[in-house]
Backbone as JSON, one array per atom type, in Angstrom:
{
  "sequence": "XXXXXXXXXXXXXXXXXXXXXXXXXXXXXXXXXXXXXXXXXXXXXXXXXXXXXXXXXXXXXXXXXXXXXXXXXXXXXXXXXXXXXXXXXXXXXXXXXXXXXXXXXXXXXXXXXXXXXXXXXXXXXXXXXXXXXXXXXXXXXXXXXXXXXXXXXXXXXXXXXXXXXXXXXXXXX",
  "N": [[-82.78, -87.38, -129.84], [-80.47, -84.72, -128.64], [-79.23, -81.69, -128.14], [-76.97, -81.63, -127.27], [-73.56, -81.76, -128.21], [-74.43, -81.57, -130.96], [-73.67, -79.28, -134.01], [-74.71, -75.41, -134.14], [-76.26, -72.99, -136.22], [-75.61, -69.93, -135.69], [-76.52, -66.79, -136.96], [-74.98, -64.02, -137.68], [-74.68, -60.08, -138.12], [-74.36, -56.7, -138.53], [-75.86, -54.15, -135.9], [-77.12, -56.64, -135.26], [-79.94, -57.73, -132.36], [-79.04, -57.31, -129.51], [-79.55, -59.39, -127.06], [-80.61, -60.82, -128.05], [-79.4, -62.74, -129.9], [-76.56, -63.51, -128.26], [-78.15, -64.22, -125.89], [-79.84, -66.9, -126.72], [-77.16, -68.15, -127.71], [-75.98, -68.58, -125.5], [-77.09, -70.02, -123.75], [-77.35, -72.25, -125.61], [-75.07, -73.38, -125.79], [-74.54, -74.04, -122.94], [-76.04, -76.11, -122.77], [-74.62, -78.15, -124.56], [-74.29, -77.95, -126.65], [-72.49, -76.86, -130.0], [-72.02, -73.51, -130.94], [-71.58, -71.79, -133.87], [-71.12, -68.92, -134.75], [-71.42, -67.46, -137.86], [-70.92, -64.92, -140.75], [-71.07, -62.62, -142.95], [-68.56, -61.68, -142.97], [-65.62, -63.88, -142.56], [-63.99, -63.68, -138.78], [-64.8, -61.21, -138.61], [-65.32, -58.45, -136.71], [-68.88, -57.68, -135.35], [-71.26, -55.31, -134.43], [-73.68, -55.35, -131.94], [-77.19, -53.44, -131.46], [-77.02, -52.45, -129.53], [-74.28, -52.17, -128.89], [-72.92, -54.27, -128.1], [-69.98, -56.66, -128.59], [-69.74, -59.11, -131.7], [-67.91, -61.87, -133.06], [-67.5, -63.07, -135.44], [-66.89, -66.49, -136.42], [-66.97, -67.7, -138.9], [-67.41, -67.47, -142.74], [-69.98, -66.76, -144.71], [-69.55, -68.81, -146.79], [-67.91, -70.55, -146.41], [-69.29, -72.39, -144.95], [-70.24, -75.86, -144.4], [-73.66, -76.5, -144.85], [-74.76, -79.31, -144.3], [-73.12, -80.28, -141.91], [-74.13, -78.96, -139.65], [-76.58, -78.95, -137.56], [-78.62, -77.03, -136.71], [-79.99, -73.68, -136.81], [-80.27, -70.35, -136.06], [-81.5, -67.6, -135.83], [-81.29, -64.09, -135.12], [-82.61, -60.99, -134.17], [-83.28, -57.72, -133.86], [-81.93, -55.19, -135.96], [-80.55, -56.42, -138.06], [-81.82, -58.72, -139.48], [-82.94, -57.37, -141.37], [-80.88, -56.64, -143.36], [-79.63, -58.92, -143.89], [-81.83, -60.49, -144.97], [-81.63, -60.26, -147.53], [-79.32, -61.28, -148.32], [-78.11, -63.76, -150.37], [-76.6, -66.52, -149.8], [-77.6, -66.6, -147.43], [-80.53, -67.01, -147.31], [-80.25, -69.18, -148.84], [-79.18, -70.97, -146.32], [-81.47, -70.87, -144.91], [-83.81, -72.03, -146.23], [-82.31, -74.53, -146.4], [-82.36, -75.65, -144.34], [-84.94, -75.61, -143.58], [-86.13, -77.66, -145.47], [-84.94, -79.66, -144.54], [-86.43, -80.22, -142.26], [-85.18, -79.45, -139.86], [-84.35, -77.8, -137.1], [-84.94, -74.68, -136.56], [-84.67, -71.66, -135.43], [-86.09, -67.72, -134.85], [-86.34, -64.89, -133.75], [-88.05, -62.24, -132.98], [-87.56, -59.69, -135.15], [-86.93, -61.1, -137.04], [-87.9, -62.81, -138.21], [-88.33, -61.92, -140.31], [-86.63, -62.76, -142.54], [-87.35, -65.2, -142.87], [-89.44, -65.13, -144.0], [-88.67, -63.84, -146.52], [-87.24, -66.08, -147.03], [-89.13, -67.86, -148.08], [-90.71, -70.02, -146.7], [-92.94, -69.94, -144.84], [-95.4, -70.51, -145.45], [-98.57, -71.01, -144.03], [-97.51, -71.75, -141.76], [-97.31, -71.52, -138.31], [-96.32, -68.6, -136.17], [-94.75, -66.28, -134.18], [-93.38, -63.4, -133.66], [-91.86, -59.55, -133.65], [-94.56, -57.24, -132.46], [-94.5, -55.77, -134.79], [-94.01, -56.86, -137.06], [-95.92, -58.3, -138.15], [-97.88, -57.93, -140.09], [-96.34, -58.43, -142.02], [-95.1, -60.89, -142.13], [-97.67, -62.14, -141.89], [-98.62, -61.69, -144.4], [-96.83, -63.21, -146.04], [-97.69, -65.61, -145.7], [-97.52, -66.78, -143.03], [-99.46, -67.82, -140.32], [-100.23, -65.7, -137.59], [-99.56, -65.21, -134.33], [-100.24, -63.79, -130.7], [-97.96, -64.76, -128.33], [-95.5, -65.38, -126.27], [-93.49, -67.28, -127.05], [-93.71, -69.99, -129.67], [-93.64, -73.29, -131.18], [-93.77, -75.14, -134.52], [-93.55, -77.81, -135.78], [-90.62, -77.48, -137.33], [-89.67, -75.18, -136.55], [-89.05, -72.37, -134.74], [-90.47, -69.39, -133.24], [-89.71, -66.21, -131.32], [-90.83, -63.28, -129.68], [-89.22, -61.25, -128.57], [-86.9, -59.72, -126.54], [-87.67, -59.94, -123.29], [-89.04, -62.48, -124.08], [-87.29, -64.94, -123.98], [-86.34, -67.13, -122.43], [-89.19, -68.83, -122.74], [-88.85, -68.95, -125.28], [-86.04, -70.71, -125.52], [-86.54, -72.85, -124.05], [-88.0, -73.89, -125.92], [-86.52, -74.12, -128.26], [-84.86, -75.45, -127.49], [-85.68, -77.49, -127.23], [-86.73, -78.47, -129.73], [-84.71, -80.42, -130.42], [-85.41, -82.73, -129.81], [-86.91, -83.87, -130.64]],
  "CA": [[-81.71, -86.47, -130.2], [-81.11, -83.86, -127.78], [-78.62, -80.3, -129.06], [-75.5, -82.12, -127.42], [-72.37, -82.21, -129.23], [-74.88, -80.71, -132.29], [-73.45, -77.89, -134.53], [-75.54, -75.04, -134.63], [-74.99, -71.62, -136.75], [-75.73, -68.19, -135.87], [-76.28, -65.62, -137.88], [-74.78, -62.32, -136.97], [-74.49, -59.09, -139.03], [-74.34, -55.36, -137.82], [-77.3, -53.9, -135.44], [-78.24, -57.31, -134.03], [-80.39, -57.46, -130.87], [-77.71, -58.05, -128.54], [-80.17, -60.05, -126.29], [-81.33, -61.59, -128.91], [-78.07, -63.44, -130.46], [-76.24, -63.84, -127.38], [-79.14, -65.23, -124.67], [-79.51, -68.22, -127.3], [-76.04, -68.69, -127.96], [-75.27, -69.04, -124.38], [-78.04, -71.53, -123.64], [-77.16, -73.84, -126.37], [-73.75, -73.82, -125.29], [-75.11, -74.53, -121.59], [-76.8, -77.76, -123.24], [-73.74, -78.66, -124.75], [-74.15, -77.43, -128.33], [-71.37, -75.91, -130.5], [-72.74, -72.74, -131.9], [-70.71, -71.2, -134.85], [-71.3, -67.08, -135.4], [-71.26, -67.14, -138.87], [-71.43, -63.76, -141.31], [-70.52, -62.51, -144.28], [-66.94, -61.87, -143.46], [-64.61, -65.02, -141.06], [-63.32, -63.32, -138.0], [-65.04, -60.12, -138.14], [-66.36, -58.23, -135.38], [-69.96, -57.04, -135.73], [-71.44, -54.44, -132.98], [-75.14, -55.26, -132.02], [-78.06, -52.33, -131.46], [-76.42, -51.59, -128.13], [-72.39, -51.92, -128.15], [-72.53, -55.37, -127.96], [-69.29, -57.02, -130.08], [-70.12, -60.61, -131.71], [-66.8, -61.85, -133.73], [-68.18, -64.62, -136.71], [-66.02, -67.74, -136.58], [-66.56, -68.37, -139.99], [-67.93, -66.8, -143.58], [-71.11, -67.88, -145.4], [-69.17, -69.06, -147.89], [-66.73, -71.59, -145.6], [-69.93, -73.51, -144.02], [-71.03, -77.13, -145.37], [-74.54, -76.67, -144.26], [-74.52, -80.49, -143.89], [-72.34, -79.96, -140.72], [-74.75, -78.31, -138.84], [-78.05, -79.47, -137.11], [-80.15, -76.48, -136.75], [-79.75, -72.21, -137.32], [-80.8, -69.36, -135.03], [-81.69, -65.92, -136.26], [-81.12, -63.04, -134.17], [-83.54, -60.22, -134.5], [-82.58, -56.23, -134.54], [-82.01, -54.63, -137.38], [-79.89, -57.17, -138.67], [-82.64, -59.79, -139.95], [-83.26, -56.89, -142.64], [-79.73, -56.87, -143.86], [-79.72, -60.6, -143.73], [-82.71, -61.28, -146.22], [-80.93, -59.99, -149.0], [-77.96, -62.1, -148.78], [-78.44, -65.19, -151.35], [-76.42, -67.59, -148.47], [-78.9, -66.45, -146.23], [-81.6, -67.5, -148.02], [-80.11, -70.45, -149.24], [-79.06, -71.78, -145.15], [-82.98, -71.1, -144.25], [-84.37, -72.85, -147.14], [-81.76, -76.03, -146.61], [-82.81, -76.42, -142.45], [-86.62, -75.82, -144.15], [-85.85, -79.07, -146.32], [-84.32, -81.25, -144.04], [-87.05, -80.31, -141.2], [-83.92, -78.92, -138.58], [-84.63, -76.38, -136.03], [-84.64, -72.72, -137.53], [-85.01, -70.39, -134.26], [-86.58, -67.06, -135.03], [-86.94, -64.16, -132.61], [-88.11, -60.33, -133.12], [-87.54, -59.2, -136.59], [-85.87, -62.29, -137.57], [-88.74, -63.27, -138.75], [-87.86, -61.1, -142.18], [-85.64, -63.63, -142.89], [-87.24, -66.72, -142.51], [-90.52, -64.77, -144.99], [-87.82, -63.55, -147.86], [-86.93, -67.76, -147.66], [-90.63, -68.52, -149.02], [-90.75, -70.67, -146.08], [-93.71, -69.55, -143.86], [-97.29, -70.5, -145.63], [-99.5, -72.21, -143.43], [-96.54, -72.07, -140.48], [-97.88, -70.53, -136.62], [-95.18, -68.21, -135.77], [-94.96, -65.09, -133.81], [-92.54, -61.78, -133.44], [-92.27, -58.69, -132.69], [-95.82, -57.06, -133.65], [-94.24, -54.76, -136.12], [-94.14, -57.33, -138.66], [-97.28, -58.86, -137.61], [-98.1, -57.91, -141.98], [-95.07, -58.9, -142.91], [-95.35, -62.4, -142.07], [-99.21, -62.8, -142.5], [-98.35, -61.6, -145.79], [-95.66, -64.22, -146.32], [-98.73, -66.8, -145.8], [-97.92, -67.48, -141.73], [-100.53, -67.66, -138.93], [-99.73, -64.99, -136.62], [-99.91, -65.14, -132.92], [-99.4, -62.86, -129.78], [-97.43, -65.39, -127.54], [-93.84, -65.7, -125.98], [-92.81, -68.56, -128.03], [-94.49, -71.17, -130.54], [-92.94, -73.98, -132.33], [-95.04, -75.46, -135.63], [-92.91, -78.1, -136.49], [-89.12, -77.54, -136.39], [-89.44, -73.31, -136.66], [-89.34, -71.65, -133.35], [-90.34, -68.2, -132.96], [-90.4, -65.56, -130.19], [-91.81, -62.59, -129.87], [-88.55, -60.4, -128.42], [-86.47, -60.06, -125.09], [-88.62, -60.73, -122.48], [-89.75, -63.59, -124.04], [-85.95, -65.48, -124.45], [-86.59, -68.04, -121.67], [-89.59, -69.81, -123.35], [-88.47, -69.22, -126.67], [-84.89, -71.4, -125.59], [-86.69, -74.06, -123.63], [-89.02, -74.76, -127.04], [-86.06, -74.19, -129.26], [-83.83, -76.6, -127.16], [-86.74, -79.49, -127.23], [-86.99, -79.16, -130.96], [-83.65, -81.03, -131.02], [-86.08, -83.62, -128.95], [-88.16, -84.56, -132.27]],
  "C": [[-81.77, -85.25, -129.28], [-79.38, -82.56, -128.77], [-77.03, -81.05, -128.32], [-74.32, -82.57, -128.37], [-72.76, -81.55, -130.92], [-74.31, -79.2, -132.54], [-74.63, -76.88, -134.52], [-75.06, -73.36, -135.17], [-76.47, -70.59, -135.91], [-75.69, -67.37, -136.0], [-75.97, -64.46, -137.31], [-74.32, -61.4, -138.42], [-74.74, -57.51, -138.27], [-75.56, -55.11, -137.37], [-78.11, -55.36, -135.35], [-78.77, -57.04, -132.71], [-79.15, -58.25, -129.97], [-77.75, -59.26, -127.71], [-80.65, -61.06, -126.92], [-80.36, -62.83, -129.83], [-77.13, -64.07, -129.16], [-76.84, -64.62, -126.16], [-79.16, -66.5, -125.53], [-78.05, -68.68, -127.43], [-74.98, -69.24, -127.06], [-76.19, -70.31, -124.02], [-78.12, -72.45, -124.6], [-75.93, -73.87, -125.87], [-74.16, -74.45, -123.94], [-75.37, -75.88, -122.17], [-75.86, -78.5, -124.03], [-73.35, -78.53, -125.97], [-72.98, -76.64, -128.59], [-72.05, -74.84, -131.25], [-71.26, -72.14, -132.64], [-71.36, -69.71, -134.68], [-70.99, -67.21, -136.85], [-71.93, -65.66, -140.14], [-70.96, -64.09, -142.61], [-69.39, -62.45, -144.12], [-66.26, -62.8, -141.91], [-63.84, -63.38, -140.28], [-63.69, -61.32, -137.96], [-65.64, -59.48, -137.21], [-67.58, -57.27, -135.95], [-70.41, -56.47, -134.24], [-73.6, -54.65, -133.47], [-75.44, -53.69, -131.8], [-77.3, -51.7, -130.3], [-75.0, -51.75, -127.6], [-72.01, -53.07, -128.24], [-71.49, -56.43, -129.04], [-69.98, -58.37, -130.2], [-68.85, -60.65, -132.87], [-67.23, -62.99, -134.44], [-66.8, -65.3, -136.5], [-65.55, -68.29, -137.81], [-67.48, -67.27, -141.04], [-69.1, -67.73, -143.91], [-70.46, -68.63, -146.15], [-68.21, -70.43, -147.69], [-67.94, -72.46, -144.85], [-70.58, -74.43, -144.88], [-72.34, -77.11, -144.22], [-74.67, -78.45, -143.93], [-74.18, -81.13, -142.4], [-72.97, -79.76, -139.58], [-76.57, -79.22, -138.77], [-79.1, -78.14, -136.38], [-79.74, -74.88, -137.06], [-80.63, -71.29, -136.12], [-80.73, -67.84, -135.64], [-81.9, -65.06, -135.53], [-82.14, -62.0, -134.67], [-82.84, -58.78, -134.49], [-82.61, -55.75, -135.94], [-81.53, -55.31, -138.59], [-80.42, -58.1, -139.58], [-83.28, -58.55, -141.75], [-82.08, -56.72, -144.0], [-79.46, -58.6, -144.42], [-80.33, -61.13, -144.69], [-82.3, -61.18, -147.03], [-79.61, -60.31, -149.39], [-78.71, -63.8, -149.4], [-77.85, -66.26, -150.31], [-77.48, -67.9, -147.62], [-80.11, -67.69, -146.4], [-81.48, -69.2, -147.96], [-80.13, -71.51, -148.05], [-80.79, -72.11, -144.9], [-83.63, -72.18, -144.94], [-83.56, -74.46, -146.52], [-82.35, -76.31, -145.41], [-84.62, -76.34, -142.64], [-86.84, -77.38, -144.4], [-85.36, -79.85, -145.79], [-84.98, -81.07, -142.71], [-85.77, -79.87, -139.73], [-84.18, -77.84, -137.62], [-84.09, -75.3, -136.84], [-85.42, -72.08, -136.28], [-85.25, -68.98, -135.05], [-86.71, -65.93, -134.24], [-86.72, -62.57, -133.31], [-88.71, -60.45, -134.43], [-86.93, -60.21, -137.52], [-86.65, -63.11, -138.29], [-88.89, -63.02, -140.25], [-87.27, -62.05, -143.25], [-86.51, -65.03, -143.19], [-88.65, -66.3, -144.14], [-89.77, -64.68, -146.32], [-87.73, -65.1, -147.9], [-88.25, -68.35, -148.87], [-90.92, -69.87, -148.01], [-92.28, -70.89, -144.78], [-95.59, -70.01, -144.08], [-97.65, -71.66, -145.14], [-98.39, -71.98, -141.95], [-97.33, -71.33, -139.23], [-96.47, -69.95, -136.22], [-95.95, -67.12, -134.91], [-93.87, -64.14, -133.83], [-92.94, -60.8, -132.91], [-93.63, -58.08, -133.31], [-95.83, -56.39, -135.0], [-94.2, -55.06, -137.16], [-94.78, -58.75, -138.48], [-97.3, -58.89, -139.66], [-97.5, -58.72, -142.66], [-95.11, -60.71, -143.48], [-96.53, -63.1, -142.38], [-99.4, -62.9, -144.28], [-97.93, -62.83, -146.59], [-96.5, -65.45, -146.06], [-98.7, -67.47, -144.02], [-98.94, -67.12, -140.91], [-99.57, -67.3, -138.11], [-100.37, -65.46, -135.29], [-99.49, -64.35, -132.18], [-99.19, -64.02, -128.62], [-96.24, -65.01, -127.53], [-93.36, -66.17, -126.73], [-94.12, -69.38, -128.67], [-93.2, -71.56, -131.47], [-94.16, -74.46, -133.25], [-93.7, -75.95, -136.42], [-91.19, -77.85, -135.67], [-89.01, -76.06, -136.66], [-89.95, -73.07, -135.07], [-89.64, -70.38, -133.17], [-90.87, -68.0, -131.63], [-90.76, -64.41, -130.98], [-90.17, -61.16, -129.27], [-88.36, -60.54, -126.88], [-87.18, -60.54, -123.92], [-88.92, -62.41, -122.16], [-88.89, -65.07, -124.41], [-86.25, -66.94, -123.66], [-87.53, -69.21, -121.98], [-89.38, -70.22, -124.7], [-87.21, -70.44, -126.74], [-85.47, -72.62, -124.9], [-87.51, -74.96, -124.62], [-87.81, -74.78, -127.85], [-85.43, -75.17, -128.83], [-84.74, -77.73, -127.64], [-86.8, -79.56, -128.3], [-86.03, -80.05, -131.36], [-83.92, -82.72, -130.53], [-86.85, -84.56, -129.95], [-87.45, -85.08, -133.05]]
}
C-alpha cells in the first residue's frame, strides 16, 4: 500500500505551525495523496503562528472517518485547542484502532496524549512536552523522527524531511 490515491485528513485550527501543516500537506500531495484540511468550521480560513492562511475543506462533523487512510497533526499552538474537541479525540482514537498512520509533529503530540493513546508508544516532539507525554505513558526520545508502529512523530521544523519520508513509508506496512 503506498499513500497514492489515499485520503488523508488534516487537522487545522488557529495558531498552527505553519511549517508544520503545510510541509506535510504538500508532500503527501507530491506522492499522490488527497489531503482534506478539516476543522471545526467547512470552508473557514484559519491563520497559522506566522500569517499563514489554511482554508478547511470540510467540518468535523461532515467526515466518515472510514473514508480516510491516515491523519496528520500539525503542531503550534493549535494541538492545545485541538485536545479538547470530542471529534478530535474521537478521529485519533479511530486511526489508533484500525492501526492507520497518525503523524505527529511539535506540540501535536498534546493531542495524540488527551486520546489515551500513547502507553508504551516511542515518540518524540518538541522538548517542551517531553512530561507531557512521558506522563501520558510514552517513551520519549531526542530524535528527528520515530515511527513505533503506525504513529509518526517529529520533533519540529527542521526535522520535516525525515519526519515525511517515515510518515510516507508507514502507508508501506
Amino acid at each position: 500500500m503506498t499513500v497514492k490515491n489515499k485520503k488523508i485528513i488534516a487537522l487545522v485550527s488557529d495558531d498552527f505551525e505553519d511549517l508544520e501543516l503545510w510541509y506535510p500537506v504538500m508532500r503527501v500531495r507530491e506522492a499522490g495523496g488527497i489531503v482534506h484540511l478539516v476543522g471545526e468550521e467547512k470552508n473557514h480560513t484559519y491563520i497559522g503562528k506566522y500569517g499563514v492562511p489554511a482554508t478547511s475543506d470540510y467540518a468535523f462533523e461532515e467526515i466518515d472517518l472510514n473514508d480516510y487512510a491516515g491523519i496528520l497533526v500539525p503542531g503550534g499552538w493549535a494541538p492545545d485547542k485541538l485536545r479538547r474537541l470530542p471529534k478530535v479525540i474521537e478521529f485519533v482514537q479511530h486511526f489508533n484502532t484500525k492501526q492507520q498512520p497518525i503523524g505527529q509533529i511539535c506540540h501535536a503530540g498534546w493531542v495524540l496524549a488527551s486520546a489515551g493513546i500513547l502507553k508504551g508508544i516511542n515518540v518524540t516532539s518538541t522538548p517542551g512536552i517531553k512530561d507531557d507525554l512521558t506522563n501520558a505513558g510514552a517513551i520519549w526520545h531526542d530524535t528527528p523522527a520515530i515511527t513505533d508502529g503506525h504513529i509518526v512523530s517529529s520533533r519540529r521544523p527542521p526535522d520535516l524531511p525525515e519526519y515525511m519520508i517515515q510518515f510516507l513509508a508507514a502507508f508501506e506496512n
